[in-house]
Amino acid sequence: MPKRISDMTPEEFSAAGKRVIEWAERYLKDIETYRVLPDIKPGEINKRMPDSPPDFGEEFDKILEDVDRIVMPGITHWQHPKFMAYFASTASGPGILADIVSSTFNSNGMVWKSSPALTEVEAKTLEWYRSMLGLPGNFKGIIYDTASISSFHGIAAARDYKFPESRTKGMSSLPAMRLYCSEQAHSSIEKAAIALGVGIEGVRKIKVDSEFRMIPAELEKAINEDIAMGIDPFCVVATIGTTSTTSVDPVDAISSICRKYDLWLHVDAAYAGVTAMLPEMKIHFKGIENADSIVSNPHKWLFVPIDLSVFYTKRPETLKRAFSLVPEYLKTEVDAEVENLMDYGIQLGRRFRALKLWFVIRYFGVEGLKEILRKHIRLAQSFADWIRESNEFELLAPAPFSAVCFRAVPPGLKEEDLNKFNKLLLERINSTGELFLTHTVLNDKFTIRLVVSGIRQEERHVEEARKVIKREYETLLNNQ
Ligand SMILES: *Cc1c(COP(=O)(O)O)cnc(C)c1O
């Protein structure tokens, strides 16, 4: 084996690169031949790898072969059209290829000067995306890796907005503060509270109505109770498209309360945000222009490979005040004229993620993307109709977007036995390898979720999903 001390030659790179592209092409072409969920136990993949690294270089083809031999058996196939779990997220061809371009440049967008195009392509692409979502021009965008990190920065800015001294003095000098979100908000909100010193007890979860939406009157009551107790409210997080049911908090009413008490409003629209592109979905986004910050994840439902989360804020100067800290070696002569992205958050280094969104928007075009989203919503609605019309299944939440929450209700089975039945049903469905669904719990009811949001999902996949669900339901019933 060779002792390699220099990079691939252009010829080697080209030959290996062609094989990787062929490999990727074959994988995507054959994607439906794989089990969606691997049939594997914890530790099995780890065991297939040698305990020590090679002392000398290995052949590239051997490494690529081991992707199939060692890695593939442990892959959950997110690109599979019958991956209908979580929020099914898929990578499109142009997005995958953009990732190669980004890695090829390997430029780091710490400051404008460290890669001017990175900063400027990101800014322009986010202006496009902002206008696609119908957000007003006073929202400025920045890309982070995930919605969790985007929301962290929204809540950090909220803290700085109310308590500018938190940056210098830390939390010990500050009064107890409170953040509000609904019972259905994503766990990333509490994680941000942990990281920002607000603490889990600093988060107050507001009750939801029968459709899992935050109740604005309960929010205002909680704010007043806290003020009376000497606790300082500082931020409300509303969700458009909650993770369990995709319910929509009434952002319009919540934003009036935020204005009244001068609270920062952060809107978590990680999954559903993309649908703001569709005029018929605007009803779910009423009042969003009143938010101080918003997160939408193109890596979730816009066919951009993970990770790419977009954060918009109307108060970029607050975010900058919270985080900007410029060591000598990062000062440049153009700082007064340019945007340095490191000023808007924790991270210094920044990969060229914007290329992925730029490629995807340009390749499909806005109208193409809208059509795909509409198809997903239509397919999910047809599945929801099937559940509604069935005597053996029931919907457990409204389905405003492309996620459907349901459970089996076999005639004759008592309420207390339904959770066990549905849990077994989900296990059976997933163990077939034909389909992958996940679950949640709503009002103590074990709930199965089916999501249509993948670039390769067509009517026949939803049809096949129905057949698998029905078949496993009947087998389970007969085995009872
Ligand atoms: C998926 C999701 C998140 C978390 O997204 P990451 O990008 O994985 O951090 C947060 N909030 C909502 C509403 C989500 O759907």
Tab-separated table of C-alpha atoms in Angstrom, residues 19-236:
chain	number	residue	atom	x	y	z
A	19	ARG	CA	-17.227	6.569	-9.980
A	20	VAL	CA	-18.776	8.485	-7.082
A	21	ILE	CA	-21.296	10.111	-9.410
A	22	GLU	CA	-22.088	6.720	-10.948
A	23	TRP	CA	-22.487	5.318	-7.459
A	24	ALA	CA	-24.858	8.149	-6.502
A	25	GLU	CA	-26.801	7.760	-9.723
A	26	ARG	CA	-27.263	4.034	-9.108
A	27	TYR	CA	-28.257	4.584	-5.485
A	28	LEU	CA	-30.965	7.062	-6.391
A	29	LYS	CA	-32.146	4.974	-9.350
A	30	ASP	CA	-32.449	1.847	-7.185
A	31	ILE	CA	-33.639	3.627	-4.054
A	32	GLU	CA	-36.970	1.817	-3.972
A	33	THR	CA	-35.284	-1.588	-3.879
A	34	TYR	CA	-33.954	-0.907	-0.372
A	35	ARG	CA	-35.757	-1.526	2.905
A	36	VAL	CA	-36.587	1.958	4.187
A	37	LEU	CA	-35.420	1.028	7.676
A	38	PRO	CA	-32.304	-1.138	7.955
A	39	ASP	CA	-32.632	-4.503	9.666
A	40	ILE	CA	-29.784	-3.994	12.073
A	41	LYS	CA	-28.843	-4.057	15.739
A	42	PRO	CA	-26.914	-1.360	17.606
A	43	GLY	CA	-23.155	-1.769	17.255
A	44	GLU	CA	-23.220	-3.923	14.109
A	45	ILE	CA	-21.796	-1.277	11.796
A	46	ASN	CA	-19.158	-0.306	14.309
A	47	LYS	CA	-18.040	-3.936	14.495
A	48	ARG	CA	-17.595	-4.144	10.744
A	49	MET	CA	-14.868	-1.515	10.856
A	50	PRO	CA	-11.276	-2.312	11.847
A	51	ASP	CA	-10.187	-1.149	15.278
A	52	SER	CA	-7.263	0.867	13.996
A	53	PRO	CA	-6.868	3.224	11.059
A	54	PRO	CA	-4.736	2.198	8.080
A	55	ASP	CA	-1.057	3.170	8.321
A	56	PHE	CA	-0.813	3.547	4.577
A	57	GLY	CA	-3.210	4.835	1.968
A	58	GLU	CA	-5.903	2.568	0.577
A	59	GLU	CA	-7.286	2.479	-2.940
A	60	PHE	CA	-10.183	4.850	-3.457
A	61	ASP	CA	-12.267	2.125	-5.071
A	62	LYS	CA	-11.833	-0.017	-1.992
A	63	ILE	CA	-13.134	2.825	0.193
A	64	LEU	CA	-16.105	3.311	-2.092
A	65	GLU	CA	-16.823	-0.431	-2.100
A	66	ASP	CA	-16.886	-0.338	1.690
A	67	VAL	CA	-19.576	2.329	1.555
A	68	ASP	CA	-21.786	-0.369	0.047
A	69	ARG	CA	-20.431	-3.187	2.190
A	70	ILE	CA	-20.128	-1.524	5.605
A	71	VAL	CA	-22.181	1.666	5.571
A	72	MET	CA	-25.151	0.835	3.364
A	73	PRO	CA	-26.568	-1.911	5.614
A	74	GLY	CA	-26.900	0.664	8.391
A	75	ILE	CA	-28.486	3.418	6.370
A	76	THR	CA	-32.047	4.550	6.994
A	77	HIS	CA	-33.033	5.633	3.526
A	78	TRP	CA	-34.275	9.207	3.834
A	79	GLN	CA	-34.225	9.454	0.039
A	80	HIS	CA	-36.720	6.568	-0.238
A	81	PRO	CA	-40.189	7.691	-1.345
A	82	LYS	CA	-41.767	5.520	1.335
A	83	PHE	CA	-39.839	7.237	4.091
A	84	MET	CA	-42.883	8.999	5.529
A	85	ALA	CA	-41.525	9.396	9.050
A	86	TYR	CA	-40.622	12.509	11.116
A	87	PHE	CA	-40.633	15.349	8.584
A	88	ALA	CA	-39.440	13.430	5.552
A	89	SER	CA	-36.525	15.458	4.187
A	90	THR	CA	-34.942	14.669	0.833
A	91	ALA	CA	-32.037	15.937	-1.242
A	92	SER	CA	-32.624	16.724	-4.910
A	93	GLY	CA	-30.030	16.287	-7.659
A	94	PRO	CA	-29.157	19.990	-7.948
A	95	GLY	CA	-28.838	20.219	-4.162
A	96	ILE	CA	-26.490	17.223	-3.995
A	97	LEU	CA	-24.344	18.603	-6.793
A	98	ALA	CA	-24.238	22.054	-5.208
A	99	ASP	CA	-22.770	20.393	-2.112
A	100	ILE	CA	-19.900	19.127	-4.263
A	101	VAL	CA	-19.291	22.638	-5.600
A	102	SER	CA	-19.358	24.017	-2.065
A	103	SER	CA	-16.842	21.439	-0.820
A	104	THR	CA	-14.664	21.994	-3.868
A	105	PHE	CA	-14.329	25.693	-3.082
A	106	ASN	CA	-14.029	24.855	0.613
A	107	SER	CA	-14.198	28.566	1.275
A	108	ASN	CA	-14.917	29.853	4.714
A	109	GLY	CA	-17.257	32.828	5.041
A	110	MET	CA	-16.173	34.120	8.435
A	111	VAL	CA	-15.954	37.656	7.099
A	112	TRP	CA	-16.738	39.172	3.709
A	113	LYS	CA	-13.082	39.243	2.789
A	114	SER	CA	-12.531	35.571	3.603
A	115	SER	CA	-14.821	34.782	0.660
A	116	PRO	CA	-16.813	37.709	-0.773
A	117	ALA	CA	-19.017	35.559	-3.011
A	118	LEU	CA	-20.088	33.402	-0.086
A	119	THR	CA	-21.462	36.402	1.790
A	120	GLU	CA	-23.049	37.975	-1.270
A	121	VAL	CA	-24.605	34.817	-2.765
A	122	GLU	CA	-26.041	34.045	0.677
A	123	ALA	CA	-27.512	37.535	0.965
A	124	LYS	CA	-29.051	37.537	-2.517
A	125	THR	CA	-30.397	33.979	-2.287
A	126	LEU	CA	-32.014	34.818	1.059
A	127	GLU	CA	-33.578	37.935	-0.466
A	128	TRP	CA	-35.064	35.693	-3.160
A	129	TYR	CA	-36.286	33.212	-0.602
A	130	ARG	CA	-37.736	36.012	1.534
A	131	SER	CA	-39.743	37.322	-1.383
A	132	MET	CA	-40.815	33.773	-2.286
A	133	LEU	CA	-42.263	33.455	1.232
A	134	GLY	CA	-43.944	36.853	0.890
A	135	LEU	CA	-42.055	38.362	3.833
A	136	PRO	CA	-41.526	42.121	3.795
A	137	GLY	CA	-38.168	43.616	2.808
A	138	ASN	CA	-37.208	44.614	6.347
A	139	PHE	CA	-36.425	40.991	7.211
A	140	LYS	CA	-32.751	40.195	6.888
A	141	GLY	CA	-31.693	36.580	6.462
A	142	ILE	CA	-28.799	34.447	7.593
A	143	ILE	CA	-28.145	30.724	7.188
A	144	TYR	CA	-27.467	28.466	10.157
A	145	ASP	CA	-27.194	24.708	10.151
A	146	THR	CA	-30.461	23.701	11.816
A	147	ALA	CA	-33.698	25.175	13.122
A	148	SER	CA	-32.491	24.469	16.649
A	149	ILE	CA	-29.570	26.816	16.106
A	150	SER	CA	-31.742	29.377	14.291
A	151	SER	CA	-34.187	29.452	17.207
A	152	PHE	CA	-31.274	29.672	19.636
A	153	HIS	CA	-30.148	32.851	17.875
A	154	GLY	CA	-33.691	34.235	17.812
A	155	ILE	CA	-34.026	33.702	21.546
A	156	ALA	CA	-30.523	35.077	22.179
A	157	ALA	CA	-31.487	38.244	20.301
A	158	ALA	CA	-34.708	38.394	22.318
A	159	ARG	CA	-32.697	38.222	25.534
A	160	ASP	CA	-30.382	40.974	24.351
A	161	TYR	CA	-33.355	43.095	23.264
A	162	LYS	CA	-34.833	43.065	26.760
A	163	PHE	CA	-31.590	42.787	28.744
A	164	PRO	CA	-28.703	44.346	26.795
A	165	GLU	CA	-26.475	43.894	29.834
A	166	SER	CA	-26.733	40.096	29.597
A	167	ARG	CA	-23.867	40.230	27.100
A	168	THR	CA	-21.456	41.849	29.491
A	169	LYS	CA	-22.680	40.870	32.935
A	170	GLY	CA	-24.036	37.405	32.233
A	171	MET	CA	-27.141	36.070	33.855
A	172	SER	CA	-26.261	36.430	37.513
A	173	SER	CA	-27.012	40.164	37.483
A	174	LEU	CA	-30.409	39.757	35.860
A	175	PRO	CA	-33.921	39.191	37.206
A	176	ALA	CA	-35.651	35.865	36.532
A	177	MET	CA	-36.887	35.938	32.967
A	178	ARG	CA	-39.610	34.080	31.139
A	179	LEU	CA	-40.035	32.677	27.668
A	180	TYR	CA	-43.418	31.464	26.430
A	181	CYS	CA	-44.265	28.795	23.904
A	182	SER	CA	-47.084	26.299	23.549
A	183	GLU	CA	-47.154	22.797	24.974
A	184	GLN	CA	-46.624	21.633	21.404
A	185	ALA	CA	-43.477	23.694	20.730
A	186	HIS	CA	-40.316	21.912	19.642
A	187	SER	CA	-37.811	20.749	22.260
A	188	SER	CA	-35.183	23.005	20.649
A	189	ILE	CA	-36.865	25.976	22.368
A	190	GLU	CA	-36.165	24.510	25.800
A	191	LYS	CA	-32.646	23.596	24.712
A	192	ALA	CA	-32.047	27.218	23.729
A	193	ALA	CA	-33.359	28.258	27.143
A	194	ILE	CA	-30.886	25.853	28.777
A	195	ALA	CA	-27.984	27.203	26.733
A	196	LEU	CA	-28.933	30.853	27.256
A	197	GLY	CA	-29.175	30.602	31.026
A	198	VAL	CA	-32.942	31.051	31.004
A	199	GLY	CA	-33.320	27.474	32.170
A	200	ILE	CA	-36.120	25.007	31.608
A	201	GLU	CA	-38.062	26.605	34.452
A	202	GLY	CA	-37.749	29.889	32.611
A	203	VAL	CA	-39.929	28.443	29.863
A	204	ARG	CA	-43.654	28.574	30.412
A	205	LYS	CA	-45.697	26.283	28.222
A	206	ILE	CA	-49.039	27.712	27.271
A	207	LYS	CA	-52.094	25.483	26.933
A	208	VAL	CA	-53.393	24.596	23.488
A	209	ASP	CA	-56.957	24.303	22.208
A	210	SER	CA	-58.583	21.171	20.826
A	211	GLU	CA	-56.670	21.691	17.580
A	212	PHE	CA	-53.303	21.971	19.370
A	213	ARG	CA	-52.954	25.754	18.837
A	214	MET	CA	-51.680	28.093	21.547
A	215	ILE	CA	-54.536	29.857	23.344
A	216	PRO	CA	-53.730	33.610	23.244
A	217	ALA	CA	-55.849	34.394	26.328
A	218	GLU	CA	-53.833	31.816	28.301
A	219	LEU	CA	-50.646	33.475	27.093
A	220	GLU	CA	-51.728	36.892	28.273
A	221	LYS	CA	-52.868	35.472	31.612
A	222	ALA	CA	-49.464	33.815	32.115
A	223	ILE	CA	-47.629	37.039	31.251
A	224	ASN	CA	-49.645	38.986	33.805
A	225	GLU	CA	-49.134	36.348	36.489
A	226	ASP	CA	-45.397	36.421	35.900
A	227	ILE	CA	-45.204	40.212	35.980
A	228	ALA	CA	-47.132	40.171	39.272
A	229	MET	CA	-44.558	37.696	40.651
A	230	GLY	CA	-41.642	39.895	39.584
A	231	ILE	CA	-40.557	37.688	36.693
A	232	ASP	CA	-39.622	39.484	33.474
A	233	PRO	CA	-41.275	38.186	30.298
A	234	PHE	CA	-38.964	38.621	27.305
A	235	CYS	CA	-39.917	36.340	24.425
A	236	VAL	CA	-42.766	34.373	22.878
